[in-house]
C-alpha positions as YAML, in Angstrom:
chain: A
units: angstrom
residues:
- id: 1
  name: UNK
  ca: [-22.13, 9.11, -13.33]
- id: 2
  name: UNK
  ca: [-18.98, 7.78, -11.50]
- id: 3
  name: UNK
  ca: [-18.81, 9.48, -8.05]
- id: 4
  name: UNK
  ca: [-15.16, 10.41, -7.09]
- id: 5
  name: UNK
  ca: [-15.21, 8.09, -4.61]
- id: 6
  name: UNK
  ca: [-15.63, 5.55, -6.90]
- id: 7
  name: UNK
  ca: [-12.65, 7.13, -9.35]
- id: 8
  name: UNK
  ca: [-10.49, 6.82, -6.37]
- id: 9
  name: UNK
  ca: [-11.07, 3.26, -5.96]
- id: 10
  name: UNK
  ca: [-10.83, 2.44, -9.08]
- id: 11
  name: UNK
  ca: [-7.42, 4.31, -8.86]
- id: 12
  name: UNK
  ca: [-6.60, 1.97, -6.23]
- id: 13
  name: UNK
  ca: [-7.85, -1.09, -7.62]
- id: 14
  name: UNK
  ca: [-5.11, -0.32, -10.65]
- id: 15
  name: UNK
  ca: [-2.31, 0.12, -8.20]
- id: 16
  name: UNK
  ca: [-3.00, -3.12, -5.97]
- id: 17
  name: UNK
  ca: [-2.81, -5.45, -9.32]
- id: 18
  name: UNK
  ca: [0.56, -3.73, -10.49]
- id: 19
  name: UNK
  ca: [2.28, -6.23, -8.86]
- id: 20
  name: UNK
  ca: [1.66, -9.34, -6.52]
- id: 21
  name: UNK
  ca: [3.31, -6.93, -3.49]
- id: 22
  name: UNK
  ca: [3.88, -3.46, -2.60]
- id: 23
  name: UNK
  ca: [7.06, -2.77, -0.49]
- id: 24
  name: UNK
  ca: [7.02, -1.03, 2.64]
- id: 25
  name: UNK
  ca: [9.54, 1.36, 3.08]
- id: 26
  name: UNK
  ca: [10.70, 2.83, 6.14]
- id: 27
  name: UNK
  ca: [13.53, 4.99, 4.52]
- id: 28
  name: UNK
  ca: [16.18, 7.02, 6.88]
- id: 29
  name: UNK
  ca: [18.38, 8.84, 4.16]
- id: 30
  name: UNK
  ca: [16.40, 10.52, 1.51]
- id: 31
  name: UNK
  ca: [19.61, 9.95, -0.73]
- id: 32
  name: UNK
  ca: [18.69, 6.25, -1.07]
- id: 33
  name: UNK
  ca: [15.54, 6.71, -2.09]
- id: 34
  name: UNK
  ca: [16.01, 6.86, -6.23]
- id: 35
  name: UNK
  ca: [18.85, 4.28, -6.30]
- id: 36
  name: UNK
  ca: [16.15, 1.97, -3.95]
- id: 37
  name: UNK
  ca: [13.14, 3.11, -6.05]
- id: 38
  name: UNK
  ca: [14.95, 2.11, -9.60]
- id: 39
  name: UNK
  ca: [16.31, -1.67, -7.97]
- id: 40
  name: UNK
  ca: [12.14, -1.96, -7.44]
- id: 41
  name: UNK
  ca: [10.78, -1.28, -10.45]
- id: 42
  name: UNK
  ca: [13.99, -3.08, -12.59]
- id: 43
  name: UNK
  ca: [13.03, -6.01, -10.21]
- id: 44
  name: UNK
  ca: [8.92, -5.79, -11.40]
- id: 45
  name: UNK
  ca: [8.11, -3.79, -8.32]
- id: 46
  name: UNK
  ca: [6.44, -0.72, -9.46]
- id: 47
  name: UNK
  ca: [4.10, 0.35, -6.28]
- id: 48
  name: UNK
  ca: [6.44, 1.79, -3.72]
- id: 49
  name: UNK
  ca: [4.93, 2.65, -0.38]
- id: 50
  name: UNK
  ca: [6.72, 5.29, 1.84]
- id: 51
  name: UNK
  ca: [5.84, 5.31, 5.36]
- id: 52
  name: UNK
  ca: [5.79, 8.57, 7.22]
- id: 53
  name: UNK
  ca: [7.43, 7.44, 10.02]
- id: 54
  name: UNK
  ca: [11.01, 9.26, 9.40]
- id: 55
  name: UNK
  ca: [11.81, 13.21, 8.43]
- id: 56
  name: UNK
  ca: [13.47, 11.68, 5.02]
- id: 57
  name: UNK
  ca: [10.13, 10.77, 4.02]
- id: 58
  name: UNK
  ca: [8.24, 13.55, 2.33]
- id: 59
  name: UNK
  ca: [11.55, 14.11, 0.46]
- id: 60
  name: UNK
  ca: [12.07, 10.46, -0.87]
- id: 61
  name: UNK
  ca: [8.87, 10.36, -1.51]
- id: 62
  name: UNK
  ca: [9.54, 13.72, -4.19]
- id: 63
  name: UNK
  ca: [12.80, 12.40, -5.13]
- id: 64
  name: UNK
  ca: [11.12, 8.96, -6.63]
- id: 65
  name: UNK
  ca: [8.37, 10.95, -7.71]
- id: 66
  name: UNK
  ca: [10.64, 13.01, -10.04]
- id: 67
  name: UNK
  ca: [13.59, 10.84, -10.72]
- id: 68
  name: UNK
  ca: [12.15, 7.56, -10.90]
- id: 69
  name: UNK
  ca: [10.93, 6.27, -14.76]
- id: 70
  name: UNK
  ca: [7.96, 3.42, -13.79]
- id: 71
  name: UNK
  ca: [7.87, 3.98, -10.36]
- id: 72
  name: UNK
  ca: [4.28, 4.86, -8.44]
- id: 73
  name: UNK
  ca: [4.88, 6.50, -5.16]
- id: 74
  name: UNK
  ca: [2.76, 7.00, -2.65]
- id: 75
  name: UNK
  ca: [2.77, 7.60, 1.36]
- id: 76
  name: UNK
  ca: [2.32, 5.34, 4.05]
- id: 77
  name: UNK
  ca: [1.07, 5.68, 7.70]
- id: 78
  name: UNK
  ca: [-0.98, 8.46, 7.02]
- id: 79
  name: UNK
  ca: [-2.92, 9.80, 9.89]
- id: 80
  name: UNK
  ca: [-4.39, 13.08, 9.18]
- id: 81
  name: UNK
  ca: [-5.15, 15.97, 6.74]
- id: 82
  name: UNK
  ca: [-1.55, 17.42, 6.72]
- id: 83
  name: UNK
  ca: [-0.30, 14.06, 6.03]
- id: 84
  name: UNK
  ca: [-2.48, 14.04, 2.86]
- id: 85
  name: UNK
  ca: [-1.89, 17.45, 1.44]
- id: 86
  name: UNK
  ca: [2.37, 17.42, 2.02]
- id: 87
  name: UNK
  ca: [2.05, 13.87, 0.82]
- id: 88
  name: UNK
  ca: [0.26, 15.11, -2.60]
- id: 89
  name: UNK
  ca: [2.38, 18.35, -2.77]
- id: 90
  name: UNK
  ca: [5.48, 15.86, -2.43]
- id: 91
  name: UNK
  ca: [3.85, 14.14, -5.39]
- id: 92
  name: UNK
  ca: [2.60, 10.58, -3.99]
- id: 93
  name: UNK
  ca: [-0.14, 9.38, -5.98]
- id: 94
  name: UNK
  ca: [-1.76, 7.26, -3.52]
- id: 95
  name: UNK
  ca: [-2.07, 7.40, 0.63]
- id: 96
  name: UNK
  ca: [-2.13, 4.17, 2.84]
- id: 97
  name: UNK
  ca: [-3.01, 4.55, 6.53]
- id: 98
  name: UNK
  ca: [-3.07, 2.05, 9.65]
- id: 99
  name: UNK
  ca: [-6.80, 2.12, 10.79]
- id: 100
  name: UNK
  ca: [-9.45, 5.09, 10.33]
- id: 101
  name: UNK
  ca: [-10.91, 8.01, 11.98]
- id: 102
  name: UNK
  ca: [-13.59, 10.25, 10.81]
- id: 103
  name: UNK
  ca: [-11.80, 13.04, 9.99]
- id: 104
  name: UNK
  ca: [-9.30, 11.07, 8.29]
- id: 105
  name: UNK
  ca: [-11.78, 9.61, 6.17]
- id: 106
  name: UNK
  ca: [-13.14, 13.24, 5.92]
- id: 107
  name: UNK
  ca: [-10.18, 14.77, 4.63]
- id: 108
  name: UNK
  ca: [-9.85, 12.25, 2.30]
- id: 109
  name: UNK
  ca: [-13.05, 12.42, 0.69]
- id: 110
  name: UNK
  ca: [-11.53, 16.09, -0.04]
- id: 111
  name: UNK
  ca: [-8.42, 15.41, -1.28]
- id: 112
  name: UNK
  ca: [-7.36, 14.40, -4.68]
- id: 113
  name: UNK
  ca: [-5.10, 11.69, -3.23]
- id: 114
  name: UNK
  ca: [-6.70, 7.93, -3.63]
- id: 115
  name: UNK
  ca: [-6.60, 6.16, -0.08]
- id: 116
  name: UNK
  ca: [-6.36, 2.70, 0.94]
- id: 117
  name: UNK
  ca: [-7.27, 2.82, 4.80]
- id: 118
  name: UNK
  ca: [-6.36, 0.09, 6.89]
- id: 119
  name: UNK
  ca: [-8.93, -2.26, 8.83]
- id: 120
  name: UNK
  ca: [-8.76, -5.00, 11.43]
- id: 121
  name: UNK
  ca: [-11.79, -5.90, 11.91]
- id: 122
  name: UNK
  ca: [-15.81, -6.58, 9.97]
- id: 123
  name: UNK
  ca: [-17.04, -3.99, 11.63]
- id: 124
  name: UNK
  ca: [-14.05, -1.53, 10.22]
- id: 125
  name: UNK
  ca: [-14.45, -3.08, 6.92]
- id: 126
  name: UNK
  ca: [-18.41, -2.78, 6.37]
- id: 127
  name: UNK
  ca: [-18.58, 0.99, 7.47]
- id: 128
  name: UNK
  ca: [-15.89, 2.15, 5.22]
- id: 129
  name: UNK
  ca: [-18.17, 0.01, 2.33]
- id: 130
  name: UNK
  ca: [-21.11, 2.40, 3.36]
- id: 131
  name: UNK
  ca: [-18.62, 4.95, 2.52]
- id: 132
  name: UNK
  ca: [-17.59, 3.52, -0.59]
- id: 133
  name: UNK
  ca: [-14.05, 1.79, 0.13]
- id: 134
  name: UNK
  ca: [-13.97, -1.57, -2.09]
- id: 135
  name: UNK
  ca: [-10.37, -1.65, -1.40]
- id: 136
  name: UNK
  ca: [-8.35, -1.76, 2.13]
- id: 137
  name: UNK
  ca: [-5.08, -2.85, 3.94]
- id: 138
  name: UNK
  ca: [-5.55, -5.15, 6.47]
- id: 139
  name: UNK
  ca: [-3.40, -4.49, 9.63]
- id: 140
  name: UNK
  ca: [-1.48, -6.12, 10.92]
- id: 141
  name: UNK
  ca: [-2.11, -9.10, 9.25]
- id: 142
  name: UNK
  ca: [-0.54, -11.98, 10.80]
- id: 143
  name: UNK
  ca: [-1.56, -10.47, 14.97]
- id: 144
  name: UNK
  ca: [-4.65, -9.73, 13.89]
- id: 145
  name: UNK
  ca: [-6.00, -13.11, 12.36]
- id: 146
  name: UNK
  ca: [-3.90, -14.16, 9.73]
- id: 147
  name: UNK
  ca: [-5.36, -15.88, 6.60]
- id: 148
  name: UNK
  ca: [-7.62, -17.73, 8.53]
- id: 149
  name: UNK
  ca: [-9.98, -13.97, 9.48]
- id: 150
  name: UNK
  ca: [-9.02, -12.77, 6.10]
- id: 151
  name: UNK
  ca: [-10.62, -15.92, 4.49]
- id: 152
  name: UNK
  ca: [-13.40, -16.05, 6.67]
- id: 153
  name: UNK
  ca: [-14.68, -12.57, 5.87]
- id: 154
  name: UNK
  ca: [-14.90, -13.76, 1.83]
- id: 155
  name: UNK
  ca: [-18.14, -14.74, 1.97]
- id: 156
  name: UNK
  ca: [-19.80, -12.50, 3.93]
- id: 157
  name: UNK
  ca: [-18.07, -9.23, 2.30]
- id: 158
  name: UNK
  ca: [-17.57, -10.49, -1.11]
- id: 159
  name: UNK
  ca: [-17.41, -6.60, -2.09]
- id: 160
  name: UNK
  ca: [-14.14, -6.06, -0.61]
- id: 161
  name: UNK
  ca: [-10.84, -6.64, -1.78]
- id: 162
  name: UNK
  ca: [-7.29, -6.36, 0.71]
- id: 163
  name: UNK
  ca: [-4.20, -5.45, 0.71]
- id: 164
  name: UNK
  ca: [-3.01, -7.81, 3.99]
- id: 165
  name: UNK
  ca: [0.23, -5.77, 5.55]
- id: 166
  name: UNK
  ca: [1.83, -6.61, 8.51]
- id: 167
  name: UNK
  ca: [4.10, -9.79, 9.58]
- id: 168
  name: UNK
  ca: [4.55, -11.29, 6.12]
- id: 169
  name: UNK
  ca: [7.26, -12.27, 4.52]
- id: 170
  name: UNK
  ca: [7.93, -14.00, 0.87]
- id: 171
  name: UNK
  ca: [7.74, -17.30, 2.61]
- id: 172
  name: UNK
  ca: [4.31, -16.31, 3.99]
- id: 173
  name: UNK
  ca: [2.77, -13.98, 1.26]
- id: 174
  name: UNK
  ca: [1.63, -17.38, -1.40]
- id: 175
  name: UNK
  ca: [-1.19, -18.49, 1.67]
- id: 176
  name: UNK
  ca: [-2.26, -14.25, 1.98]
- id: 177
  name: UNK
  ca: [-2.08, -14.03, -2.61]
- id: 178
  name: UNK
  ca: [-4.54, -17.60, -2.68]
- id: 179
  name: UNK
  ca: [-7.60, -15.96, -1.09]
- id: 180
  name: UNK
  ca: [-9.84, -14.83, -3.21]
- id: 181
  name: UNK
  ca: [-10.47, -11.49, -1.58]
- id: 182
  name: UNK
  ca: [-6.64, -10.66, -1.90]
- id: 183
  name: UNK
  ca: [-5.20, -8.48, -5.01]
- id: 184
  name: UNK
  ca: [-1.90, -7.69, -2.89]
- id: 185
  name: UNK
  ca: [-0.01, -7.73, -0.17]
- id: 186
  name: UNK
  ca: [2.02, -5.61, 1.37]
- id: 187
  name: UNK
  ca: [5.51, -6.23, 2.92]
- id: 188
  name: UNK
  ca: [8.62, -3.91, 4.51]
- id: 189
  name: UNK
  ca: [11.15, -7.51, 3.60]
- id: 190
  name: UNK
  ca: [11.96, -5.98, 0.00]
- id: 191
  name: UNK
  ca: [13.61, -3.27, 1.35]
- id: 192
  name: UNK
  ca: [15.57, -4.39, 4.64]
- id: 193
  name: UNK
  ca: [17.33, -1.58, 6.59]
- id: 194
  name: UNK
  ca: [20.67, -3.35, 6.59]
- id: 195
  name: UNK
  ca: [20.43, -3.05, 2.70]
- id: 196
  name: UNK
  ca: [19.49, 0.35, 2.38]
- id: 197
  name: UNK
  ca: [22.45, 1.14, 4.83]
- id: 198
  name: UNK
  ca: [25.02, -0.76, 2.70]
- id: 199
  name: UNK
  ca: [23.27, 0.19, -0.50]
- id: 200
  name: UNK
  ca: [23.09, -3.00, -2.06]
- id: 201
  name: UNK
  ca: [20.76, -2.45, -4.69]
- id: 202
  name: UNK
  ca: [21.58, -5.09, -6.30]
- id: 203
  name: UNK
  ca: [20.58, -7.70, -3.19]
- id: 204
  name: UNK
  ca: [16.79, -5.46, -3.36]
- id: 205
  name: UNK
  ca: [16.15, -6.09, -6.80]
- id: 206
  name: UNK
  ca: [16.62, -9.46, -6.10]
- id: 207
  name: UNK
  ca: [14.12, -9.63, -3.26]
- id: 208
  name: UNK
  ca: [11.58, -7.46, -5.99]
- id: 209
  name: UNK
  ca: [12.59, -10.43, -8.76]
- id: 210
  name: UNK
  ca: [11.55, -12.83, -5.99]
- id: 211
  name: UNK
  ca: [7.99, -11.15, -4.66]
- id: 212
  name: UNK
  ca: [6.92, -9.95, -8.56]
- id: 213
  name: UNK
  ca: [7.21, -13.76, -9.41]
- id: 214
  name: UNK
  ca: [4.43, -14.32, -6.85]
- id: 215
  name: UNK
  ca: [0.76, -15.28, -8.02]
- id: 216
  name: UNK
  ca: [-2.22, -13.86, -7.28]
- id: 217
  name: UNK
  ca: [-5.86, -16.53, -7.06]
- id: 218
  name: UNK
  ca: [-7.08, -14.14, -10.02]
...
């Protein structure tokens, strides 16, 4: 019998191969959220990640949720139980946070809400694969080791498959998508704050066109 653990990952899994990248969003005005969240998916970007770093979040997060034909919405920078429970009320279907902590990883185990915690280190990695994470974000990428850690820890944890967020860019993200441990990466250059502010939706479906045309080793 499939633990719910294992659903969860599995959840993930589907999410990270959506799409060669999943957009970072730190989003200021709610009100851009469905215009920003339709440019994504019309440009082959489905995954949407929604950091809760601003007070517009929770409510873009709904308003793409709701509005938003294709898209898949979920919450980034989540650090504790609240985060979890207003993210799912909001209507994210998946939760991304920076590192771990137990009661983080706790709370998760308890909610419906798939997670994809974030890792910089083996020694992150192998004890959230004794509690059954296959899948994580490793952050921040580029300070913490680049392609070069990412590719050394292969081998050794073949298990494990990453979502590498933090300093790339479309220039950068082929080297991250050729490892064979990679499914995705993450990135906040889809969705550039002087583009939200003007609106241009038209300049961020570009930048989706551009990252969905990215390859993946697999």
């Amino acid at each position: 019998m499939t633990s719910l653990i294992e659903q969860k990952q599995q959840q993930v899994e589907t999410l990270m191969r959506l799409a060669p990248v999943i957009p970072v969003v730190i989003i200021d005005d709610a009100k851009a959220a469905v215009p920003m969240a339709r440019a994504l998916v019309a440009g082959g970007i489905p995954t949407i990640e929604v950091t809760l770093r601003t007070s517009a979040a929770l409510e873009a997060i709904r308003a793409i949720a709701a509005e938003v034909e294709g898209a898949v919405v979920g919450c980034g920078t989540a650090l504790t139980a609240r985060d979890l429970q207003a993210a799912l009320q909001a209507g994210a279907r998946f939760a991304v946070s920076p590192g771990t902590s137990p009661r983080l990883l706790d709370a998760a185990d308890d909610s419906e809400l798939p997670l994809l915690p974030g890792v910089a280190t083996a020694s992150e990695a192998m004890a959230l694969l004794e509690r059954g994470y296959r899948h994580l974000k490793f952050f921040p990428a580029v300070p913490a080791g680049g392609t070069k850690l990412l590719g050394a820890w292969a081998s050794p944890l073949p298990q494990i498959r990453f979502c590498p967020t933090g300093g790339i860019s479309l220039s950068s993200a082929p080297d991250f998508l050729a490892l064979p441990n990679v499914l995705c990466v993450g990135g906040s250059w889809l969705t550039p704050a002087d583009k939200l502010a003007a609106g241009d939706w038209a300049g961020i479906e570009l930048l989706a066109r551009e990252a969905a045309g990215l390859r993946r080793a697999d």
